[in-house]
XYZ file of C-alpha atoms in Angstrom:
480
model
C 4.166 11.372 -14.934
C 2.663 9.979 -11.697
C -0.882 10.265 -13.052
C 0.092 8.722 -16.385
C 1.785 5.745 -14.727
C -0.732 5.048 -11.919
C -3.752 7.351 -12.436
C -6.067 5.965 -9.731
C -3.554 5.814 -6.887
C -1.891 9.162 -7.456
C -5.189 10.838 -8.293
C -6.470 9.744 -4.875
C -3.320 10.881 -3.099
C -3.389 14.287 -4.782
C -7.052 14.768 -3.888
C -6.494 13.981 -0.193
C -3.229 15.807 0.526
C -4.774 19.135 1.480
C -5.943 19.990 4.996
C -5.427 17.155 7.435
C -2.081 15.395 7.331
C -3.666 11.988 8.022
C -6.915 10.772 6.482
C -8.737 7.524 7.178
C -10.556 5.617 4.446
C -12.039 2.554 6.139
C -9.120 0.501 7.505
C -6.561 2.473 5.474
C -4.779 5.652 6.606
C -3.272 8.055 4.077
C -0.320 9.785 5.751
C 0.845 13.003 4.044
C 2.213 15.087 6.906
C 5.973 15.025 7.687
C 5.556 14.677 11.466
C 2.955 11.909 11.128
C 5.138 10.136 8.547
C 8.088 10.127 10.970
C 5.845 8.973 13.800
C 4.562 6.027 11.772
C 8.073 4.865 10.902
C 9.704 5.419 14.283
C 7.040 4.927 16.961
C 4.252 2.738 15.593
C 4.867 -1.061 15.660
C 4.707 -2.299 12.066
C 4.058 -5.785 10.707
C 6.948 -6.419 8.316
C 5.455 -9.563 6.802
C 1.833 -8.482 6.216
C 0.332 -8.996 2.773
C 0.634 -5.911 0.613
C 3.802 -4.650 2.301
C 7.316 -4.696 0.896
C 8.448 -7.379 3.317
C 5.384 -9.516 2.680
C 5.820 -9.321 -1.085
C 9.518 -10.154 -0.856
C 8.958 -13.094 1.473
C 6.212 -14.578 -0.706
C 8.167 -14.195 -3.955
C 11.306 -15.748 -2.515
C 9.413 -18.564 -0.836
C 7.821 -19.368 -4.195
C 11.297 -19.397 -5.721
C 12.443 -22.024 -3.226
C 14.297 -19.784 -0.751
C 13.979 -20.103 3.024
C 11.322 -17.859 4.550
C 12.432 -14.455 5.758
C 15.884 -12.976 5.910
C 15.732 -10.108 3.410
C 15.935 -7.188 5.856
C 12.461 -5.859 5.120
C 10.764 -8.764 6.863
C 13.122 -8.926 9.842
C 12.556 -7.780 13.411
C 14.670 -6.726 16.378
C 18.366 -7.490 16.602
C 18.504 -9.318 13.276
C 17.135 -6.293 11.454
C 19.522 -3.934 13.233
C 22.564 -6.133 12.599
C 21.869 -6.443 8.882
C 21.303 -2.710 8.589
C 24.622 -2.006 10.308
C 26.450 -4.415 8.040
C 24.918 -3.024 4.858
C 25.435 0.568 5.982
C 29.160 -0.136 6.408
C 29.415 -1.427 2.846
C 27.509 1.619 1.543
C 29.393 4.112 3.694
C 31.802 6.747 2.404
C 34.620 4.312 1.538
C 32.323 1.784 -0.116
C 30.563 4.422 -2.216
C 33.901 5.866 -3.346
C 34.955 2.452 -4.586
C 31.663 1.981 -6.417
C 32.051 5.483 -7.841
C 35.398 4.545 -9.365
C 33.552 1.819 -11.280
C 30.510 3.732 -12.534
C 32.311 6.929 -13.629
C 34.139 5.384 -16.638
C 30.899 3.736 -17.743
C 29.029 7.035 -17.409
C 31.609 8.878 -19.508
C 31.397 6.307 -22.299
C 27.628 6.258 -22.413
C 27.116 10.035 -22.629
C 29.875 10.503 -25.239
C 27.333 10.664 -28.115
C 26.111 14.038 -26.768
C 29.398 15.672 -27.797
C 28.771 14.657 -31.408
C 25.150 15.832 -31.451
C 23.759 12.376 -30.713
C 21.054 11.242 -28.325
C 21.235 9.362 -25.037
C 18.423 7.342 -23.472
C 18.674 8.072 -19.749
C 16.578 5.043 -18.836
C 19.036 2.753 -20.604
C 21.887 4.615 -18.924
C 20.322 4.268 -15.455
C 19.648 0.592 -16.080
C 23.244 -0.153 -16.999
C 24.706 1.981 -14.195
C 22.529 0.261 -11.603
C 23.330 -3.193 -12.967
C 27.058 -2.454 -12.868
C 26.825 -1.187 -9.283
C 24.895 -4.281 -8.192
C 27.431 -6.596 -9.825
C 30.283 -4.754 -8.127
C 28.534 -4.645 -4.756
C 27.672 -8.337 -4.772
C 30.882 -9.527 -6.379
C 29.173 -11.337 -9.239
C 30.362 -11.597 -12.834
C 26.819 -11.640 -14.234
C 26.072 -9.247 -17.103
C 24.974 -5.872 -15.632
C 22.203 -5.258 -18.159
C 20.830 -8.755 -17.706
C 20.817 -8.259 -13.923
C 19.035 -4.920 -14.263
C 16.344 -6.308 -16.532
C 15.804 -9.359 -14.353
C 15.536 -7.183 -11.230
C 12.956 -4.952 -12.919
C 10.917 -7.961 -14.040
C 11.036 -9.487 -10.571
C 9.836 -6.261 -8.969
C 7.008 -5.756 -11.437
C 5.777 -9.325 -10.998
C 5.646 -9.088 -7.234
C 3.700 -5.828 -7.367
C 1.217 -7.273 -9.830
C 0.777 -10.253 -7.550
C -0.139 -7.961 -4.628
C -2.413 -5.468 -6.356
C -5.821 -5.160 -4.672
C -8.884 -6.623 -6.324
C -9.644 -9.917 -8.017
C -6.677 -12.342 -7.891
C -4.817 -12.458 -11.191
C -4.324 -15.982 -12.592
C -0.680 -16.917 -12.714
C 0.512 -13.802 -10.858
C 2.030 -15.715 -7.944
C 3.771 -18.145 -10.269
C 5.179 -15.248 -12.314
C 6.438 -13.579 -9.148
C 8.215 -16.742 -8.022
C 9.582 -17.440 -11.493
C 11.109 -13.985 -11.962
C 12.623 -14.052 -8.459
C 14.180 -17.435 -9.208
C 15.514 -16.187 -12.551
C 17.213 -13.260 -10.855
C 18.769 -15.474 -8.179
C 20.106 -17.890 -10.780
C 21.494 -15.060 -12.884
C 23.373 -13.555 -9.955
C 24.750 -16.972 -9.054
C 26.020 -17.620 -12.579
C 23.477 -20.220 -13.695
C 24.176 -21.254 -17.284
C 20.485 -20.952 -18.076
C 20.374 -17.227 -17.438
C 23.902 -15.863 -17.401
C 25.006 -13.006 -19.614
C 23.641 -12.892 -23.127
C 21.518 -15.983 -22.464
C 19.028 -13.891 -20.523
C 15.834 -13.038 -22.405
C 13.869 -9.945 -21.493
C 10.211 -11.040 -21.031
C 9.032 -7.690 -22.407
C 11.428 -6.327 -25.049
C 11.991 -2.604 -25.028
C 11.130 -0.405 -27.975
C 14.199 -0.210 -30.239
C 16.320 2.752 -29.291
C 17.769 5.440 -31.485
C 21.121 4.454 -33.035
C 22.731 7.140 -30.917
C 21.300 6.059 -27.592
C 23.219 4.359 -24.806
C 21.489 1.013 -25.057
C 24.524 -0.900 -26.308
C 25.491 -4.117 -24.626
C 26.450 -3.740 -20.998
C 30.123 -3.630 -20.178
C 30.841 -4.008 -16.531
C 33.448 -1.355 -15.647
C 35.015 -3.489 -12.947
C 37.922 -5.906 -13.428
C 36.718 -9.408 -14.211
C 38.907 -11.251 -11.773
C 37.883 -14.640 -10.366
C 37.997 -13.300 -6.797
C 35.962 -10.164 -7.490
C 36.822 -7.481 -4.946
C 33.543 -5.616 -4.588
C 32.763 -3.901 -1.270
C 30.362 -6.640 -0.265
C 32.578 -9.404 -1.578
C 35.352 -8.372 0.762
C 32.921 -8.754 3.618
C 32.294 -12.391 2.829
C 29.283 -11.572 0.619
C 30.064 -13.655 -2.421
C 27.978 -15.945 -4.536
C 28.393 -19.661 -4.679
C 28.288 -21.001 -8.208
C 25.728 -23.528 -7.045
C 22.136 -22.584 -6.332
C 19.316 -24.760 -5.038
C 17.008 -26.428 -7.502
C 13.551 -25.434 -6.275
C 10.429 -27.128 -7.481
C 9.368 -25.593 -10.814
C 6.596 -23.030 -10.667
C 3.284 -24.058 -12.185
C 2.944 -23.200 -15.855
C 1.161 -19.971 -16.644
C 0.349 -17.741 -19.577
C 0.523 -14.638 -17.403
C 2.871 -11.820 -18.379
C 6.090 -12.698 -16.540
C 7.060 -9.048 -16.252
C 6.589 -8.150 -12.640
C 8.004 -6.448 -9.527
C 9.418 -7.698 -6.297
C 9.232 -5.844 -3.060
C 12.709 -4.416 -2.753
C 14.922 -5.445 0.111
C 18.513 -5.024 1.102
C 21.058 -6.697 3.246
C 24.218 -8.729 3.192
C 23.874 -12.463 3.177
C 24.616 -14.720 6.091
C 27.626 -16.904 5.616
C 27.438 -20.427 4.162
C 27.315 -21.884 7.663
C 24.259 -19.977 8.865
C 20.661 -19.482 7.881
C 20.129 -16.324 9.870
C 19.643 -12.891 8.401
C 21.557 -10.843 10.914
C 24.703 -9.500 9.282
C 27.857 -10.757 7.697
C 29.242 -14.238 8.104
C 31.193 -14.620 11.346
C 33.621 -16.991 9.671
C 34.529 -15.417 6.302
C 37.733 -17.423 5.996
C 36.126 -20.823 5.586
C 36.559 -22.884 2.410
C 32.873 -22.440 1.608
C 33.560 -18.818 0.677
C 34.365 -18.238 -2.964
C 36.249 -14.986 -2.380
C 39.654 -15.387 -0.710
C 39.624 -11.650 0.048
C 36.459 -11.996 2.116
C 36.471 -10.913 5.686
C 36.730 -7.127 5.714
C 34.608 -4.168 4.800
C 30.958 -4.946 5.397
C 30.061 -5.242 9.053
C 32.254 -3.995 11.859
C 31.127 -6.657 14.326
C 30.349 -9.793 12.308
C 30.038 -11.945 15.406
C 27.439 -9.735 17.074
C 24.580 -11.924 15.932
C 21.588 -13.177 17.801
C 19.111 -15.946 17.187
C 21.428 -17.770 14.820
C 20.207 -21.049 13.444
C 22.784 -23.204 11.755
C 22.293 -24.678 8.342
C 24.314 -26.141 5.494
C 24.419 -26.759 1.796
C 21.531 -25.807 -0.452
C 19.628 -24.024 2.308
C 22.509 -21.657 3.051
C 23.098 -21.011 -0.648
C 19.395 -20.222 -1.042
C 19.738 -17.586 1.662
C 22.703 -16.107 -0.227
C 20.697 -15.887 -3.441
C 17.592 -14.479 -1.786
C 19.402 -11.601 -0.127
C 21.407 -10.793 -3.225
C 18.227 -10.732 -5.285
C 16.689 -8.239 -2.885
C 19.764 -6.000 -3.076
C 19.499 -6.075 -6.865
C 15.772 -5.345 -6.879
C 16.125 -2.374 -4.540
C 19.141 -0.801 -6.239
C 17.982 -1.261 -9.821
C 14.365 -0.209 -9.470
C 15.003 2.915 -7.415
C 17.853 4.044 -9.689
C 15.930 3.469 -12.912
C 12.919 5.307 -11.467
C 14.727 8.282 -9.929
C 17.719 9.115 -12.096
C 15.950 9.832 -15.439
C 13.186 11.783 -13.675
C 15.718 13.903 -11.794
C 17.617 14.739 -14.986
C 14.373 15.557 -16.813
C 13.340 17.917 -14.001
C 16.755 19.576 -14.106
C 16.397 20.116 -17.838
C 12.794 21.352 -17.736
C 13.460 23.758 -14.849
C 16.684 25.120 -16.336
C 18.877 24.032 -13.423
C 21.993 23.126 -15.395
C 23.752 26.211 -14.064
C 23.383 24.857 -10.533
C 24.504 21.417 -11.682
C 27.698 22.954 -13.106
C 28.546 24.630 -9.784
C 30.513 22.213 -7.526
C 29.357 24.122 -4.432
C 25.673 23.736 -5.323
C 25.769 20.268 -6.903
C 25.355 18.175 -3.720
C 22.365 20.241 -2.596
C 20.852 20.062 -6.084
C 21.091 16.264 -6.043
C 19.347 16.238 -2.656
C 16.630 18.559 -3.926
C 15.963 16.545 -7.063
C 15.760 13.321 -5.073
C 13.322 15.066 -2.727
C 10.880 16.070 -5.468
C 11.171 12.906 -7.561
C 10.975 10.443 -4.630
C 11.915 7.114 -6.233
C 9.578 5.315 -3.790
C 6.797 7.908 -3.454
C 4.522 5.687 -1.350
C 5.505 3.232 1.397
C 2.791 0.622 2.123
C 2.818 -0.555 5.730
C 0.541 -2.401 8.182
C 0.200 -1.597 11.880
C 1.182 -4.474 14.169
C -0.541 -3.010 17.232
C -2.837 -0.212 18.317
C -1.410 3.300 18.475
C -1.823 6.692 16.855
C -0.327 8.605 13.944
C -0.707 12.355 13.667
C -3.420 12.285 16.322
C -5.452 9.695 14.393
C -6.122 6.409 16.250
C -4.619 3.331 14.608
C -5.733 -0.244 15.205
C -3.591 -3.312 14.717
C -4.082 -4.524 11.138
C -4.815 -1.059 9.745
C -3.063 -0.302 6.482
C -0.990 2.839 6.117
C 0.014 4.497 2.865
C 2.958 6.705 3.839
C 3.319 9.316 1.089
C 7.034 10.063 1.134
C 6.837 12.673 -1.599
C 4.247 14.736 0.271
C 6.054 14.351 3.600
C 9.166 15.806 1.940
C 7.158 18.764 0.614
C 7.672 17.950 -3.061
C 4.198 19.262 -3.923
C 4.778 22.558 -2.109
C 8.199 23.732 -3.307
C 10.271 23.101 -6.390
C 13.918 22.033 -6.175
C 16.409 24.837 -5.630
C 19.993 24.333 -4.470
C 20.278 28.007 -3.545
C 17.315 27.805 -1.154
C 16.893 24.091 -0.406
C 14.394 22.417 1.880
C 15.583 21.530 5.374
C 17.631 18.299 5.218
C 15.439 16.703 7.886
C 12.462 17.034 5.536
C 14.274 16.393 2.255
C 15.680 13.107 3.515
C 12.237 11.734 4.351
C 12.081 10.322 0.825
C 14.589 7.756 2.133
C 12.402 6.812 5.113
C 13.172 7.474 8.772
C 14.639 5.792 11.837
C 14.993 2.003 11.517
C 13.229 2.245 8.150
C 15.716 4.673 6.557
C 17.223 3.509 3.261
C 20.841 2.303 3.662
C 21.541 3.290 0.039
C 20.801 7.013 0.436
C 24.473 8.023 0.236
C 24.914 5.940 -2.905
C 21.844 7.507 -4.537
C 23.055 11.051 -3.862
C 26.576 10.373 -5.101
C 25.428 8.669 -8.281
C 22.926 11.373 -9.197
C 25.487 14.117 -8.472
C 27.975 12.444 -10.817
C 25.379 12.083 -13.575
C 24.341 15.738 -13.267
C 27.958 16.919 -13.288
C 28.734 14.835 -16.374
C 25.678 16.133 -18.247
C 25.920 19.790 -17.193
C 28.392 20.889 -19.928
C 25.899 19.752 -22.575
C 22.794 21.287 -20.911
C 20.718 18.485 -22.454
C 17.069 18.826 -23.347
C 14.442 16.073 -23.390
C 13.497 15.135 -26.948
C 11.515 11.934 -26.343
C 9.691 10.483 -23.324
C 7.366 7.566 -22.707
C 5.951 6.448 -19.350
C 6.556 2.877 -18.174
C 3.192 1.518 -17.009
C 4.642 -1.916 -16.231
C 7.318 -0.872 -13.771
C 7.078 -1.366 -10.026
C 7.860 2.311 -9.369
C 6.626 5.338 -11.338
C 9.115 6.153 -14.051
C 9.902 6.457 -17.726
C 10.275 3.616 -20.207
C 12.216 5.874 -22.555
C 13.655 9.321 -21.806
C 15.958 10.538 -24.558
C 18.014 13.719 -24.293
C 20.151 15.728 -26.682
C 22.676 18.490 -26.076
C 21.238 22.000 -26.281
C 21.702 23.451 -29.739
C 22.646 20.105 -31.252
């Protein structure tokens, strides 16, 4: 699947993974070894805003969409970065994930119901709707989950296309800005893009009548003061978004990818990116329940710069868009691939065992690695795996190889060491705050599917997506 989606990149990575754990090709280092991977993420100073990195792509796309520069976690430094990570980690902790779980489980049960009658289920459509519903619940927005998921995928793909090496692509930057702006407006409830009014720039192939691609139904209550985990922390959307200057017209394919980012938004009275709003009870907040949940020390902020009105709302929209991009694209990439691996390897027996299920989810996430490669740039001289690094050198951190996915298949009975398996979620200050959510959601999907022991009956690679994955992956119950 990797070679079919991105043949040149993954062909190169496969050819260089043997022998030395770190290989230099000009000013680029390919990092395959687990120890070197950890060292790069925890000890080497990294430039979070360099071109070609996640933070750089996110900052450029959002700036083009009219948002203030910076503030999406991936392009932050120091105390601001740490504060936002703490705040987001609280919202995605055990209690927050359990609340989200209570929302996605009913949706999951409805969407796999056709299997009991011998029907088919498209796991990509299922992952898309689950991720959209989780994002809507987490951000406290009443936007349509499927529309959010499609917009987040388009935004990610556009940003990636804009940052591909080689000859600049006409219109790529405008497409990246346009899709980021569309996502922000959708999350904020803009009439132009809300709900059924959203148009997918690249329509999917029509699904089987028995697939799960029916219109998205958000499983959460549709109350005006939506009580999502992030909403209760003061992370709610204003119905008003800034009106940025329109992007230049272009004939380029608007489907594209943003660099994912995560983090709760600053409150309406700040323009900083360092945690939850210190004054969640102000009239500017749309959610009267705001003020608890996300962020245990909302006033522990540094470097705050005050701001008002459209600028603050732009910060809200930018951070929410990055949350959506990260959650949707990783879920849609990882979940169908993990289920397909489970089916192909005959692991449904392990999935049906409650004692083995959590370890199986970990193992499948290890070998599928939703973000198999992390592009980074060194901010200063140093070394990685014994190889000298100069400031400005590019690093391709191969998460899948660091986690040993190419050396051992998933097995819940004899799993890889957790310290290695969890490398697919990064390390140290660069560890993914959504790891707990990813494990819980995959475990629930596997448990729900296990009684049917589904088999893959149709698969097609998505060559447009930001992350390697399937465009269609249809399953059917064994013997149906």
